[in-house]
Amino acid sequence: MPPAIYGSLALALVLIYRSTKIINFAQGEMATFTTYIAWTLMNHGFSYWPAFALTLAIAFVGGAGVERVLIRPSRAAPRS
C-alpha cells in the first residue's frame, strides 16, 4: 500500500480521537459503506460528480447521526 493511504488512516484516527477522546476503529467500515453507496448510485444511472456529491452528503448525515446517537451518549456516561 502506498504511504499516503497509511498517512490518511493515521490522520483520520488522530482527528477523531483528539475531538472525541474515543478511538473509532469503525472508520474502515464507514469508508467501505460510503464507497458502496457511490458504486450503487453510479450503477443506477448517476454520473461520477453527482454521485460523488450525493455520497458526500449521505456520509456527512451518517457521520453526524453516529456522533449524535453513539458517541455523544458514551461521552456523557459515568466512568467506572
mmCIF file of N, CA and C in Angstrom, residues 2-68:
data_model
loop_
_atom_site.group_PDB
_atom_site.id
_atom_site.type_symbol
_atom_site.label_atom_id
_atom_site.label_comp_id
_atom_site.label_asym_id
_atom_site.label_seq_id
_atom_site.Cartn_x
_atom_site.Cartn_y
_atom_site.Cartn_z
ATOM 1 N N PRO A 2 0.438 2.251 -0.726
ATOM 2 C CA PRO A 2 1.220 3.495 -0.724
ATOM 3 C C PRO A 2 1.217 4.155 0.652
ATOM 4 N N PRO A 3 2.289 4.828 0.993
ATOM 5 C CA PRO A 3 2.372 5.500 2.306
ATOM 6 C C PRO A 3 1.279 6.532 2.527
ATOM 7 N N ALA A 4 0.768 7.135 1.465
ATOM 8 C CA ALA A 4 -0.282 8.149 1.627
ATOM 9 C C ALA A 4 -1.552 7.539 2.216
ATOM 10 N N ILE A 5 -1.829 6.302 1.906
ATOM 11 C CA ILE A 5 -3.019 5.650 2.459
ATOM 12 C C ILE A 5 -2.849 5.442 3.958
ATOM 13 N N TYR A 6 -1.675 4.986 4.368
ATOM 14 C CA TYR A 6 -1.417 4.823 5.797
ATOM 15 C C TYR A 6 -1.460 6.174 6.519
ATOM 16 N N GLY A 7 -0.906 7.182 5.891
ATOM 17 C CA GLY A 7 -0.940 8.516 6.487
ATOM 18 C C GLY A 7 -2.358 9.044 6.633
ATOM 19 N N SER A 8 -3.197 8.813 5.618
ATOM 20 C CA SER A 8 -4.592 9.257 5.686
ATOM 21 C C SER A 8 -5.340 8.541 6.807
ATOM 22 N N LEU A 9 -5.113 7.247 6.941
ATOM 23 C CA LEU A 9 -5.759 6.481 8.006
ATOM 24 C C LEU A 9 -5.304 6.968 9.378
ATOM 25 N N ALA A 10 -4.006 7.194 9.534
ATOM 26 C CA ALA A 10 -3.491 7.679 10.817
ATOM 27 C C ALA A 10 -4.050 9.055 11.144
ATOM 28 N N LEU A 11 -4.104 9.931 10.147
ATOM 29 C CA LEU A 11 -4.645 11.262 10.373
ATOM 30 C C LEU A 11 -6.112 11.208 10.780
ATOM 31 N N ALA A 12 -6.885 10.345 10.133
ATOM 32 C CA ALA A 12 -8.302 10.204 10.479
ATOM 33 C C ALA A 12 -8.467 9.699 11.910
ATOM 34 N N LEU A 13 -7.675 8.700 12.296
ATOM 35 C CA LEU A 13 -7.765 8.177 13.666
ATOM 36 C C LEU A 13 -7.402 9.248 14.689
ATOM 37 N N VAL A 14 -6.357 10.021 14.415
ATOM 38 C CA VAL A 14 -5.927 11.057 15.351
ATOM 39 C C VAL A 14 -6.975 12.165 15.453
ATOM 40 N N LEU A 15 -7.540 12.594 14.328
ATOM 41 C CA LEU A 15 -8.551 13.649 14.359
ATOM 42 C C LEU A 15 -9.773 13.237 15.166
ATOM 43 N N ILE A 16 -10.245 12.021 14.958
ATOM 44 C CA ILE A 16 -11.413 11.547 15.697
ATOM 45 C C ILE A 16 -11.083 11.423 17.182
ATOM 46 N N TYR A 17 -9.916 10.867 17.500
ATOM 47 C CA TYR A 17 -9.548 10.707 18.908
ATOM 48 C C TYR A 17 -9.372 12.060 19.601
ATOM 49 N N ARG A 18 -8.724 13.007 18.934
ATOM 50 C CA ARG A 18 -8.499 14.318 19.549
ATOM 51 C C ARG A 18 -9.792 15.077 19.783
ATOM 52 N N SER A 19 -10.775 14.893 18.885
ATOM 53 C CA SER A 19 -12.016 15.660 19.030
ATOM 54 C C SER A 19 -13.017 14.985 19.953
ATOM 55 N N THR A 20 -12.974 13.656 20.077
ATOM 56 C CA THR A 20 -13.979 12.969 20.893
ATOM 57 C C THR A 20 -13.393 12.225 22.086
ATOM 58 N N LYS A 21 -12.091 12.024 22.133
ATOM 59 C CA LYS A 21 -11.410 11.214 23.159
ATOM 60 C C LYS A 21 -11.900 9.759 23.148
ATOM 61 N N ILE A 22 -12.407 9.317 21.996
ATOM 62 C CA ILE A 22 -12.840 7.932 21.807
ATOM 63 C C ILE A 22 -12.150 7.410 20.560
ATOM 64 N N ILE A 23 -11.545 6.228 20.635
ATOM 65 C CA ILE A 23 -10.910 5.637 19.470
ATOM 66 C C ILE A 23 -11.990 4.966 18.631
ATOM 67 N N ASN A 24 -12.083 5.343 17.364
ATOM 68 C CA ASN A 24 -13.101 4.811 16.465
ATOM 69 C C ASN A 24 -12.419 3.925 15.427
ATOM 70 N N PHE A 25 -12.464 2.620 15.646
ATOM 71 C CA PHE A 25 -11.884 1.687 14.693
ATOM 72 C C PHE A 25 -12.876 1.298 13.604
ATOM 73 N N ALA A 26 -14.049 1.895 13.597
ATOM 74 C CA ALA A 26 -15.055 1.602 12.578
ATOM 75 C C ALA A 26 -14.890 2.486 11.353
ATOM 76 N N GLN A 27 -13.821 3.241 11.257
ATOM 77 C CA GLN A 27 -13.640 4.136 10.120
ATOM 78 C C GLN A 27 -13.513 3.373 8.811
ATOM 79 N N GLY A 28 -12.884 2.229 8.834
ATOM 80 C CA GLY A 28 -12.770 1.416 7.627
ATOM 81 C C GLY A 28 -14.126 0.956 7.128
ATOM 82 N N GLU A 29 -14.968 0.539 8.057
ATOM 83 C CA GLU A 29 -16.309 0.108 7.683
ATOM 84 C C GLU A 29 -17.140 1.270 7.157
ATOM 85 N N MET A 30 -16.978 2.432 7.773
ATOM 86 C CA MET A 30 -17.720 3.605 7.304
ATOM 87 C C MET A 30 -17.262 4.015 5.910
ATOM 88 N N ALA A 31 -15.968 3.947 5.634
ATOM 89 C CA ALA A 31 -15.460 4.272 4.305
ATOM 90 C C ALA A 31 -15.926 3.255 3.276
ATOM 91 N N THR A 32 -15.937 1.987 3.653
ATOM 92 C CA THR A 32 -16.421 0.950 2.739
ATOM 93 C C THR A 32 -17.889 1.149 2.432
ATOM 94 N N PHE A 33 -18.667 1.512 3.421
ATOM 95 C CA PHE A 33 -20.097 1.725 3.215
ATOM 96 C C PHE A 33 -20.346 2.907 2.283
ATOM 97 N N THR A 34 -19.605 4.007 2.461
ATOM 98 C CA THR A 34 -19.806 5.149 1.572
ATOM 99 C C THR A 34 -19.332 4.840 0.152
ATOM 100 N N THR A 35 -18.293 4.018 0.013
ATOM 101 C CA THR A 35 -17.872 3.586 -1.318
ATOM 102 C C THR A 35 -18.957 2.749 -1.966
ATOM 103 N N TYR A 36 -19.598 1.895 -1.196
ATOM 104 C CA TYR A 36 -20.708 1.098 -1.714
ATOM 105 C C TYR A 36 -21.871 1.998 -2.146
ATOM 106 N N ILE A 37 -22.141 3.052 -1.390
ATOM 107 C CA ILE A 37 -23.203 3.989 -1.770
ATOM 108 C C ILE A 37 -22.871 4.631 -3.110
ATOM 109 N N ALA A 38 -21.632 5.096 -3.279
ATOM 110 C CA ALA A 38 -21.225 5.717 -4.543
ATOM 111 C C ALA A 38 -21.337 4.726 -5.696
ATOM 112 N N TRP A 39 -20.899 3.510 -5.489
ATOM 113 C CA TRP A 39 -20.975 2.474 -6.526
ATOM 114 C C TRP A 39 -22.424 2.201 -6.901
ATOM 115 N N THR A 40 -23.300 2.116 -5.898
ATOM 116 C CA THR A 40 -24.717 1.875 -6.160
ATOM 117 C C THR A 40 -25.337 3.031 -6.934
ATOM 118 N N LEU A 41 -25.027 4.260 -6.548
ATOM 119 C CA LEU A 41 -25.559 5.418 -7.261
ATOM 120 C C LEU A 41 -25.109 5.421 -8.718
ATOM 121 N N MET A 42 -23.850 5.106 -8.963
ATOM 122 C CA MET A 42 -23.351 5.097 -10.327
ATOM 123 C C MET A 42 -23.970 3.962 -11.137
ATOM 124 N N ASN A 43 -24.294 2.858 -10.500
ATOM 125 C CA ASN A 43 -24.965 1.760 -11.205
ATOM 126 C C ASN A 43 -26.435 2.062 -11.471
ATOM 127 N N HIS A 44 -26.989 3.036 -10.781
ATOM 128 C CA HIS A 44 -28.384 3.426 -11.001
ATOM 129 C C HIS A 44 -28.497 4.649 -11.911
ATOM 130 N N GLY A 45 -27.449 4.976 -12.639
ATOM 131 C CA GLY A 45 -27.540 5.999 -13.660
ATOM 132 C C GLY A 45 -26.929 7.343 -13.341
ATOM 133 N N PHE A 46 -26.446 7.557 -12.147
ATOM 134 C CA PHE A 46 -25.796 8.828 -11.829
ATOM 135 C C PHE A 46 -24.412 8.853 -12.470
ATOM 136 N N SER A 47 -24.004 10.023 -12.952
ATOM 137 C CA SER A 47 -22.631 10.143 -13.421
ATOM 138 C C SER A 47 -21.724 10.361 -12.200
ATOM 139 N N TYR A 48 -20.418 10.460 -12.449
ATOM 140 C CA TYR A 48 -19.455 10.473 -11.348
ATOM 141 C C TYR A 48 -19.657 11.642 -10.375
ATOM 142 N N TRP A 49 -19.705 12.877 -10.879
ATOM 143 C CA TRP A 49 -19.752 14.038 -9.983
ATOM 144 C C TRP A 49 -21.043 14.140 -9.186
ATOM 145 N N PRO A 50 -22.218 13.910 -9.790
ATOM 146 C CA PRO A 50 -23.424 13.917 -8.944
ATOM 147 C C PRO A 50 -23.415 12.791 -7.899
ATOM 148 N N ALA A 51 -22.911 11.620 -8.276
ATOM 149 C CA ALA A 51 -22.817 10.524 -7.307
ATOM 150 C C ALA A 51 -21.838 10.876 -6.195
ATOM 151 N N PHE A 52 -20.745 11.538 -6.540
ATOM 152 C CA PHE A 52 -19.759 11.962 -5.559
ATOM 153 C C PHE A 52 -20.368 12.950 -4.563
ATOM 154 N N ALA A 53 -21.071 13.968 -5.094
ATOM 155 C CA ALA A 53 -21.691 14.975 -4.224
ATOM 156 C C ALA A 53 -22.754 14.357 -3.324
ATOM 157 N N LEU A 54 -23.589 13.499 -3.881
ATOM 158 C CA LEU A 54 -24.632 12.852 -3.078
ATOM 159 C C LEU A 54 -24.037 11.913 -2.039
ATOM 160 N N THR A 55 -22.965 11.221 -2.397
ATOM 161 C CA THR A 55 -22.289 10.347 -1.433
ATOM 162 C C THR A 55 -21.702 11.156 -0.284
ATOM 163 N N LEU A 56 -21.101 12.314 -0.582
ATOM 164 C CA LEU A 56 -20.578 13.169 0.484
ATOM 165 C C LEU A 56 -21.691 13.627 1.422
ATOM 166 N N ALA A 57 -22.823 14.001 0.860
ATOM 167 C CA ALA A 57 -23.952 14.435 1.690
ATOM 168 C C ALA A 57 -24.453 13.291 2.563
ATOM 169 N N ILE A 58 -24.594 12.107 1.985
ATOM 170 C CA ILE A 58 -25.061 10.942 2.752
ATOM 171 C C ILE A 58 -24.056 10.585 3.846
ATOM 172 N N ALA A 59 -22.764 10.637 3.520
ATOM 173 C CA ALA A 59 -21.731 10.323 4.511
ATOM 174 C C ALA A 59 -21.733 11.338 5.647
ATOM 175 N N PHE A 60 -21.940 12.611 5.326
ATOM 176 C CA PHE A 60 -21.996 13.643 6.363
ATOM 177 C C PHE A 60 -23.170 13.401 7.302
ATOM 178 N N VAL A 61 -24.333 13.136 6.740
ATOM 179 C CA VAL A 61 -25.522 12.880 7.567
ATOM 180 C C VAL A 61 -25.322 11.612 8.406
ATOM 181 N N GLY A 62 -24.750 10.578 7.799
ATOM 182 C CA GLY A 62 -24.487 9.349 8.549
ATOM 183 C C GLY A 62 -23.484 9.555 9.671
ATOM 184 N N GLY A 63 -22.413 10.291 9.401
ATOM 185 C CA GLY A 63 -21.416 10.576 10.434
ATOM 186 C C GLY A 63 -21.980 11.410 11.568
ATOM 187 N N ALA A 64 -22.796 12.406 11.224
ATOM 188 C CA ALA A 64 -23.441 13.219 12.262
ATOM 189 C C ALA A 64 -24.403 12.369 13.082
ATOM 190 N N GLY A 65 -25.095 11.458 12.426
ATOM 191 C CA GLY A 65 -26.007 10.560 13.145
ATOM 192 C C GLY A 65 -25.272 9.644 14.109
ATOM 193 N N VAL A 66 -24.144 9.099 13.670
ATOM 194 C CA VAL A 66 -23.340 8.236 14.549
ATOM 195 C C VAL A 66 -22.838 9.037 15.741
ATOM 196 N N GLU A 67 -22.399 10.271 15.487
ATOM 197 C CA GLU A 67 -21.919 11.103 16.591
ATOM 198 C C GLU A 67 -23.035 11.393 17.588
ATOM 199 N N ARG A 68 -24.217 11.715 17.107
ATOM 200 C CA ARG A 68 -25.344 12.064 17.998
ATOM 201 C C ARG A 68 -25.884 10.852 18.747
#
